[in-house]
């Protein structure tokens, strides 16, 4: 992500993927206004240093990583300021991935801001993207055994959260 | 492996399904969609939501606003990207409101500047309709997608009194309605769209043009007046549309009847 992206290319990306990027911002942040800001920030970064997306084999996957980093920054900032989200994912008309457990996903998203960076990445891949353990291990560069341990810990926290909430 | 992890392994990851819904091609995902009802439903739903987003958001206006904002906030976000997460700056929540105003105001201003409508009304008993640039209004209703031969998904956006209805079949119009056509295709190729009146008048909405895979909107909207409308919306390859205009054989085309609400 070192070369600048032209305005025309940014407009083309926005037209094709803007909905999907905003939807992901809303899913992760559970706050429409914060999601709008995050999307704007993503494109500002792309204009400055986003030329790499044009050569990406999977442009949307590449863009999702940028979105995730921006949203994780917002979540970390919220954690520091003890600020909570202003909305609820359910009101955003989300369409969860067919393979995910919706209750666990919602719990994990609510816990997201309390997780470490690595846990956040794994939680999003597992509960939002519906990725398999093998895919997650490849993406984060950990062994499957380690990823499995992290996932079990995340599931336990999500289950505990659901139990507390009910 | 838990039950939901086994379920995950059965379906392509979200970014791949989302990419196909956005208009990208992925042979493996396309094959999966043929066999998996859950994923096909997921993709179709996202396609519809993305189409409504595209209808309501103008990319050039969004990027133009970024250009203005980037100048004021030089250096913000530096260092962040696909491989690094640092650099986000806190933003006041009100910036989101300004963003929405910018996105809406841009197209409205543009529409006001080009409000010289090209009257295409015929005097031979055809429908009272003209063509004009599409306007931006709020989407409020939608119907299911209709998929046609060649991976083509067609919908009509009918603007009526400040609201938009997304229609996927024969439809009725009344005075002051405006319609435009939304075409999603999973392959590159030429397409044309327009209204063929029963009196033989042709009102082009999408001039014959080679479209990339993805979702596209007709560059013109048809604007109806109080005259009775009897017409057929045609969408398809330009050669087939041309033939249909001459022969009224609509085989192989999307052909939806358009009538006035008052007409039989």
Coordinates of C-alpha atoms in Angstrom, one line a residue:
Chain A
X1 CA 0.0 0.0 0.0
X2 CA 2.7 2.5 -1.0
X3 CA 1.6 4.1 -4.3
X4 CA -1.2 6.6 -4.4
X5 CA -4.6 5.7 -6.0
X6 CA -6.1 8.0 -8.5
X7 CA -9.5 9.6 -7.8
X8 CA -10.9 7.8 -10.8
X9 CA -9.8 4.4 -9.5
X10 CA -11.0 5.3 -6.0
X11 CA -14.4 6.2 -7.5
X12 CA -14.5 2.9 -9.4
X13 CA -13.7 0.9 -6.2
X14 CA -16.3 2.8 -4.3
X15 CA -18.9 2.1 -6.9
X16 CA -18.1 -1.6 -7.0
X17 CA -17.2 -2.3 -3.3
X18 CA -18.4 0.7 -1.4
X19 CA -21.5 -1.1 -0.1
X20 CA -19.5 -4.1 1.1
X21 CA -16.9 -2.0 2.8
X22 CA -19.5 0.1 4.6
X23 CA -21.4 -3.0 5.6
X24 CA -18.2 -4.4 7.1
X25 CA -17.5 -1.2 9.0
X26 CA -21.0 -1.3 10.4
X27 CA -20.7 -5.0 11.4
X28 CA -17.4 -4.4 13.2
X29 CA -18.3 -1.0 14.8
X30 CA -22.0 -1.4 15.4
X31 CA -22.4 2.3 15.0
X32 CA -23.6 3.8 11.6
X33 CA -22.0 7.2 12.2
X34 CA -18.6 5.7 13.2
X35 CA -18.9 3.3 10.2
X36 CA -19.4 6.2 7.8
X37 CA -16.3 7.9 9.3
X38 CA -14.3 4.7 9.1
X39 CA -15.2 4.2 5.4
X40 CA -14.2 7.7 4.7
X41 CA -10.9 7.1 6.4
X42 CA -10.3 3.9 4.4
X43 CA -10.7 5.8 1.2
X44 CA -8.5 8.7 2.3
X45 CA -5.8 6.1 3.0
X46 CA -6.4 4.5 -0.4
X47 CA -6.0 7.8 -2.2
X48 CA -2.7 8.3 -0.4
X49 CA -1.2 4.8 -0.5
X50 CA -3.7 2.4 -1.9
X51 CA -2.3 1.7 -5.4
X52 CA -1.6 -1.9 -4.4
X53 CA -5.2 -2.8 -4.6
X54 CA -5.1 -2.5 -8.4
X55 CA -2.7 -5.5 -8.6
X56 CA -4.4 -7.6 -5.9
X57 CA -5.7 -11.0 -7.0
X58 CA -8.7 -10.5 -4.6
X59 CA -9.3 -6.7 -4.4
X60 CA -12.2 -7.0 -1.9
X61 CA -10.2 -9.2 0.4
X62 CA -7.4 -6.7 0.2
X63 CA -9.8 -3.9 1.0
X64 CA -11.3 -5.8 3.9
X65 CA -7.9 -5.9 5.5
X66 CA -7.7 -2.1 5.3
X67 CA -11.2 -1.8 6.7
X68 CA -10.4 -4.2 9.6
X69 CA -7.3 -2.2 10.6
X70 CA -9.3 1.0 10.6
X71 CA -12.1 -0.5 12.6
X72 CA -9.7 -2.1 15.0
X73 CA -8.1 1.3 15.6
X74 CA -11.5 2.7 16.4
X75 CA -12.3 -0.2 18.8
X76 CA -8.9 0.3 20.5
X77 CA -9.6 4.0 20.8
X78 CA -13.0 3.2 22.3
X79 CA -11.4 0.8 24.8
X80 CA -9.0 3.5 25.9
X81 CA -11.7 6.0 26.3
X82 CA -14.2 3.5 27.8
X83 CA -16.6 4.5 25.1
X84 CA -19.2 2.0 23.9
X85 CA -20.8 1.7 20.5
X86 CA -24.0 3.7 19.9
X87 CA -25.9 1.1 17.9
X88 CA -26.7 -2.5 17.6
X89 CA -25.8 -4.7 14.6
X90 CA -29.3 -6.1 14.4
X91 CA -30.6 -2.7 13.3
X92 CA -28.3 -2.5 10.4
X93 CA -30.0 -5.1 8.3
X94 CA -27.0 -7.3 8.2
X95 CA -26.8 -10.5 6.2
X96 CA -24.6 -12.9 8.2
X97 CA -22.4 -15.5 6.3
X98 CA -24.4 -18.7 5.9
X99 CA -21.9 -20.7 7.9
X100 CA -21.7 -18.8 11.1
X101 CA -23.5 -19.3 14.4
X102 CA -25.4 -16.0 14.6
X103 CA -25.7 -15.9 18.4
X104 CA -22.0 -16.5 18.9
X105 CA -21.2 -14.0 16.1
X106 CA -23.2 -11.3 17.8
X107 CA -21.6 -12.0 21.1
X108 CA -18.1 -12.0 19.6
X109 CA -18.8 -8.7 17.9
X110 CA -19.9 -7.2 21.1
X111 CA -16.7 -8.5 22.8
X112 CA -14.5 -7.4 19.9
X113 CA -13.3 -4.2 21.6
X114 CA -12.0 -6.1 24.6
X115 CA -9.8 -8.5 22.6
X116 CA -6.2 -8.3 21.7
X117 CA -5.2 -7.5 18.1
X118 CA -4.6 -11.1 17.3
X119 CA -7.9 -12.2 18.9
X120 CA -9.8 -9.5 17.0
X121 CA -8.4 -10.7 13.7
X122 CA -9.2 -14.3 14.5
X123 CA -12.6 -13.5 15.8
X124 CA -13.5 -11.5 12.6
X125 CA -12.3 -14.3 10.3
X126 CA -14.2 -16.9 12.3
X127 CA -17.4 -15.2 13.2
X128 CA -17.8 -12.7 10.4
X129 CA -16.0 -14.2 7.4
X130 CA -16.9 -17.8 8.1
X131 CA -13.4 -18.9 7.4
X132 CA -12.2 -22.4 8.4
X133 CA -9.4 -23.1 10.9
X134 CA -7.0 -23.9 8.1
X135 CA -7.8 -20.6 6.3
X136 CA -7.4 -18.6 9.4
X137 CA -4.1 -20.3 10.2
X138 CA -2.8 -19.5 6.8
X139 CA -3.9 -15.9 7.1
X140 CA -2.5 -15.1 10.5
X141 CA 0.6 -17.3 10.1
X142 CA 0.0 -19.5 13.2
X143 CA -0.2 -23.2 13.4
X144 CA -3.6 -24.9 13.2
X145 CA -3.1 -26.1 16.8
X146 CA -2.5 -22.6 18.1
X147 CA -5.4 -21.2 16.0
X148 CA -7.7 -24.0 17.4
X149 CA -6.7 -23.0 21.0
X150 CA -7.5 -19.3 20.3
X151 CA -10.8 -20.3 18.8
X152 CA -11.8 -22.4 21.7
X153 CA -10.9 -19.5 24.0
X154 CA -13.0 -17.1 21.9
X155 CA -15.9 -19.5 21.9
X156 CA -15.8 -19.9 25.6
X157 CA -15.8 -16.1 26.1
X158 CA -18.7 -15.7 23.6
X159 CA -20.6 -18.5 25.4
X160 CA -19.9 -16.8 28.8
X161 CA -21.1 -13.5 27.4
X162 CA -24.3 -15.1 26.0
X163 CA -24.9 -16.8 29.4
X164 CA -24.4 -13.5 31.3
X165 CA -26.7 -11.6 28.9
X166 CA -29.5 -14.1 29.3
Chain B
X1 CA -14.1 -29.1 15.2
X2 CA -17.4 -27.6 16.3
X3 CA -20.6 -27.8 14.3
X4 CA -20.4 -24.2 13.1
X5 CA -16.7 -24.7 12.1
X6 CA -17.8 -27.7 10.0
X7 CA -20.5 -25.5 8.5
X8 CA -17.9 -22.8 7.8
X9 CA -15.8 -25.3 5.9
X10 CA -18.7 -26.1 3.6
X11 CA -19.1 -22.5 2.3
X12 CA -16.6 -20.1 0.7
X13 CA -15.4 -17.4 3.0
X14 CA -17.4 -14.2 3.2
X15 CA -14.9 -12.1 1.2
X16 CA -15.3 -14.5 -1.8
X17 CA -19.1 -14.6 -1.7
X18 CA -19.1 -10.8 -1.2
X19 CA -16.8 -10.3 -4.2
X20 CA -19.1 -12.3 -6.4
X21 CA -22.1 -10.3 -5.1
X22 CA -20.1 -7.2 -6.0
X23 CA -19.7 -8.4 -9.6
X24 CA -16.3 -10.1 -9.5
X25 CA -15.9 -13.5 -11.2
X26 CA -14.9 -16.6 -9.3
X27 CA -15.5 -19.9 -11.0
X28 CA -15.3 -21.9 -7.8
X29 CA -17.8 -19.7 -5.9
X30 CA -20.1 -19.7 -8.9
X31 CA -20.1 -23.5 -9.0
X32 CA -20.8 -23.5 -5.3
X33 CA -23.7 -21.1 -5.7
X34 CA -25.3 -23.5 -8.2
X35 CA -25.5 -26.2 -5.5
X36 CA -25.9 -24.2 -2.3
X37 CA -29.2 -22.5 -1.6
X38 CA -28.0 -20.7 1.5
X39 CA -25.0 -19.1 -0.2
X40 CA -27.0 -18.3 -3.3
X41 CA -29.6 -16.6 -1.1
X42 CA -26.8 -14.7 0.7
X43 CA -25.3 -13.5 -2.5
X44 CA -28.6 -12.5 -4.1
X45 CA -29.6 -10.5 -1.0
X46 CA -26.3 -8.7 -1.0
X47 CA -26.6 -7.9 -4.7
X48 CA -29.9 -6.2 -4.1
X49 CA -28.6 -4.3 -1.1
X50 CA -25.5 -3.2 -3.1
X51 CA -27.7 -2.1 -6.0
X52 CA -29.7 0.1 -3.8
X53 CA -26.6 1.5 -2.2
X54 CA -25.2 2.3 -5.7
X55 CA -28.4 3.9 -6.7
X56 CA -28.3 6.3 -3.7
X57 CA -24.6 7.0 -3.6
X58 CA -22.6 8.9 -6.3
X59 CA -18.9 7.7 -6.3
X60 CA -17.5 10.9 -7.8
X61 CA -19.2 13.0 -5.1
X62 CA -17.9 10.7 -2.4
X63 CA -14.3 10.9 -3.7
X64 CA -14.6 14.7 -4.3
X65 CA -15.5 15.2 -0.7
X66 CA -12.5 13.0 0.3
X67 CA -10.2 15.2 -1.7
X68 CA -11.5 18.3 0.1
X69 CA -11.2 16.6 3.5
X70 CA -7.7 15.1 2.8
X71 CA -6.4 18.6 2.2
X72 CA -7.7 19.9 5.5
X73 CA -6.4 16.9 7.4
X74 CA -3.0 16.2 5.7
X75 CA -1.2 13.4 7.3
X76 CA -4.2 11.8 9.0
X77 CA -4.2 8.1 8.7
X78 CA -0.6 7.9 7.5
X79 CA 1.0 4.5 8.1
X80 CA -2.2 2.5 8.1
X81 CA -3.1 0.1 5.4
X82 CA -3.3 -3.5 4.4
X83 CA -0.2 -4.4 6.4
X84 CA -0.4 -1.9 9.3
X85 CA -3.1 -0.8 11.6
X86 CA -1.6 2.4 13.0
X87 CA -2.6 5.9 12.1
X88 CA -6.3 6.2 12.6
X89 CA -7.3 9.6 13.9
X90 CA -10.4 10.3 16.1
X91 CA -13.1 12.0 14.1
X92 CA -16.0 13.9 15.4
X93 CA -19.3 12.0 14.9
X94 CA -20.8 15.0 13.1
X95 CA -18.4 14.4 10.1
X96 CA -20.7 11.5 9.2
X97 CA -23.6 13.9 8.8
X98 CA -21.6 16.3 6.6
X99 CA -20.6 13.3 4.5
X100 CA -24.2 12.4 3.9
X101 CA -25.1 15.9 2.9
X102 CA -22.2 16.0 0.5
X103 CA -23.1 12.8 -1.2
X104 CA -26.7 13.9 -1.6
X105 CA -26.1 17.5 -2.5
X106 CA -23.6 16.7 -5.2
X107 CA -26.0 14.7 -7.4
X108 CA -28.8 17.1 -6.8
X109 CA -26.7 20.0 -7.9
X110 CA -25.6 18.1 -10.9
X111 CA -29.2 17.1 -11.7
X112 CA -30.2 20.7 -11.4
X113 CA -27.6 21.8 -13.9
X114 CA -28.6 19.3 -16.5
X115 CA -32.3 19.7 -16.1
X116 CA -32.7 20.4 -19.7
X117 CA -34.9 17.4 -20.5
X118 CA -34.8 15.9 -24.0
X119 CA -38.4 15.6 -24.9
X120 CA -38.9 12.4 -26.9
X121 CA -42.7 12.4 -26.9
X122 CA -44.3 11.2 -30.0
X123 CA -47.5 12.6 -31.5
X124 CA -48.7 9.3 -32.8
X125 CA -50.6 8.1 -29.8
X126 CA -47.6 6.6 -28.0
X127 CA -47.1 7.1 -24.3
X128 CA -46.4 10.5 -23.0
X129 CA -42.9 10.0 -21.8
X130 CA -39.6 11.8 -22.0
X131 CA -36.1 11.0 -21.1
X132 CA -34.0 12.8 -18.6
X133 CA -31.0 12.2 -16.3
X134 CA -32.0 10.1 -13.3
X135 CA -32.6 11.9 -10.1
X136 CA -31.6 10.8 -6.6
X137 CA -34.3 9.9 -4.2
X138 CA -34.8 7.7 -1.2
X139 CA -35.2 4.0 -1.8
X140 CA -38.1 2.6 0.2
X141 CA -39.3 -0.7 -1.4
X142 CA -37.8 -3.6 -3.2
X143 CA -38.8 -6.9 -4.7
X144 CA -36.9 -10.1 -5.4
X145 CA -34.3 -10.4 -8.1
X146 CA -35.1 -11.8 -11.5
X147 CA -32.3 -13.6 -13.2
X148 CA -32.3 -14.2 -16.9
X149 CA -30.3 -16.0 -19.6
X150 CA -26.6 -15.1 -19.6
X151 CA -26.3 -14.3 -15.9
X152 CA -28.4 -11.1 -16.4
X153 CA -30.3 -9.6 -13.4
X154 CA -32.7 -6.8 -14.3
X155 CA -34.7 -4.4 -12.1
X156 CA -36.6 -1.2 -12.8
X157 CA -36.2 1.7 -10.3
X158 CA -39.5 3.6 -10.4
X159 CA -39.4 7.0 -8.8
X160 CA -42.7 8.3 -7.5
X161 CA -43.3 11.2 -5.3
X162 CA -39.9 11.1 -3.7
X163 CA -39.7 7.4 -3.1
X164 CA -38.2 4.6 -5.2
X165 CA -39.7 1.2 -5.8
X166 CA -37.5 -1.5 -7.2
X167 CA -39.5 -3.7 -9.5
X168 CA -38.6 -7.0 -11.2
X169 CA -41.4 -7.7 -13.6
X170 CA -44.2 -6.0 -15.5
X171 CA -45.2 -2.7 -13.9
X172 CA -47.5 0.2 -14.1
X173 CA -46.8 3.9 -14.2
X174 CA -48.7 7.1 -13.8
X175 CA -48.1 10.8 -14.5
X176 CA -44.7 12.1 -13.2
X177 CA -43.3 8.7 -12.6
X178 CA -39.7 8.2 -13.7
X179 CA -38.1 4.9 -14.3
X180 CA -34.6 3.7 -15.0
X181 CA -33.1 0.3 -15.5
X182 CA -30.6 -1.5 -13.3
X183 CA -28.7 -4.3 -15.0
X184 CA -26.4 -6.7 -13.2
X185 CA -24.4 -9.1 -15.3
X186 CA -21.7 -11.6 -14.4
X187 CA -19.9 -11.4 -17.7
X188 CA -18.7 -8.7 -20.0
X189 CA -20.7 -8.0 -23.1
X190 CA -22.9 -5.5 -24.9
X191 CA -26.4 -4.7 -23.7
X192 CA -29.1 -2.3 -24.6
X193 CA -32.3 -1.2 -22.9
X194 CA -35.3 0.9 -23.7
X195 CA -39.1 1.2 -24.0
X196 CA -40.8 0.1 -27.1
X197 CA -44.3 1.7 -27.3
X198 CA -47.2 -0.1 -28.9
X199 CA -47.2 2.7 -31.5
X200 CA -43.6 1.8 -32.4
X201 CA -41.7 4.5 -30.7
X202 CA -38.4 3.6 -29.2
X203 CA -37.1 5.4 -26.2
X204 CA -33.6 4.3 -25.4
X205 CA -32.6 4.1 -21.7
X206 CA -29.3 2.4 -22.1
X207 CA -27.6 2.9 -25.4
X208 CA -25.9 -0.2 -26.9
X209 CA -22.7 -0.4 -25.0
X210 CA -20.2 -3.1 -23.9
X211 CA -20.6 -3.5 -20.1
X212 CA -18.2 -5.0 -17.7
X213 CA -19.4 -7.6 -15.3
X214 CA -21.1 -5.8 -12.4
X215 CA -24.1 -3.6 -11.8
X216 CA -25.0 -0.8 -14.1
X217 CA -27.7 1.8 -14.4
X218 CA -29.3 3.3 -17.4
X219 CA -27.8 6.7 -18.1
X220 CA -31.3 8.1 -18.8
X221 CA -34.6 7.9 -17.0
X222 CA -38.0 7.8 -18.7
X223 CA -40.4 10.4 -17.4
X224 CA -44.1 9.7 -17.9
X225 CA -46.9 12.3 -18.2
X226 CA -50.7 11.8 -18.0
X227 CA -51.1 10.3 -21.4
X228 CA -52.0 6.5 -21.5
X229 CA -48.9 4.3 -21.6
X230 CA -48.8 1.0 -23.5
X231 CA -45.2 -0.1 -24.0
X232 CA -42.7 -2.9 -23.4
X233 CA -39.4 -2.6 -21.6
X234 CA -36.8 -4.5 -23.5
X235 CA -33.3 -5.4 -22.1
X236 CA -30.8 -7.6 -23.8
X237 CA -28.0 -7.8 -26.4
X238 CA -28.3 -4.9 -28.9
X239 CA -28.8 -7.2 -31.9
X240 CA -31.7 -9.0 -30.3
X241 CA -33.2 -5.7 -29.2
X242 CA -32.9 -4.3 -32.7
X243 CA -34.6 -7.4 -34.1
X244 CA -37.3 -7.2 -31.5
X245 CA -38.1 -3.6 -32.4
X246 CA -38.6 -4.6 -36.0
X247 CA -40.4 -7.9 -35.6
X248 CA -42.0 -7.6 -32.1
X249 CA -40.6 -11.0 -31.3
X250 CA -39.2 -10.6 -27.8
X251 CA -37.7 -14.1 -27.5
X252 CA -34.4 -14.1 -25.7
X253 CA -34.9 -10.7 -24.2
X254 CA -36.2 -9.3 -20.9
X255 CA -39.6 -8.0 -22.0
X256 CA -41.8 -6.5 -19.4
X257 CA -45.2 -4.9 -20.1
X258 CA -45.6 -1.3 -19.0
X259 CA -49.1 0.1 -18.7
X260 CA -50.7 3.1 -17.1
X261 CA -52.4 2.5 -13.8
X262 CA -55.6 3.7 -15.3
X263 CA -55.4 1.5 -18.5
X264 CA -56.6 -2.1 -18.7

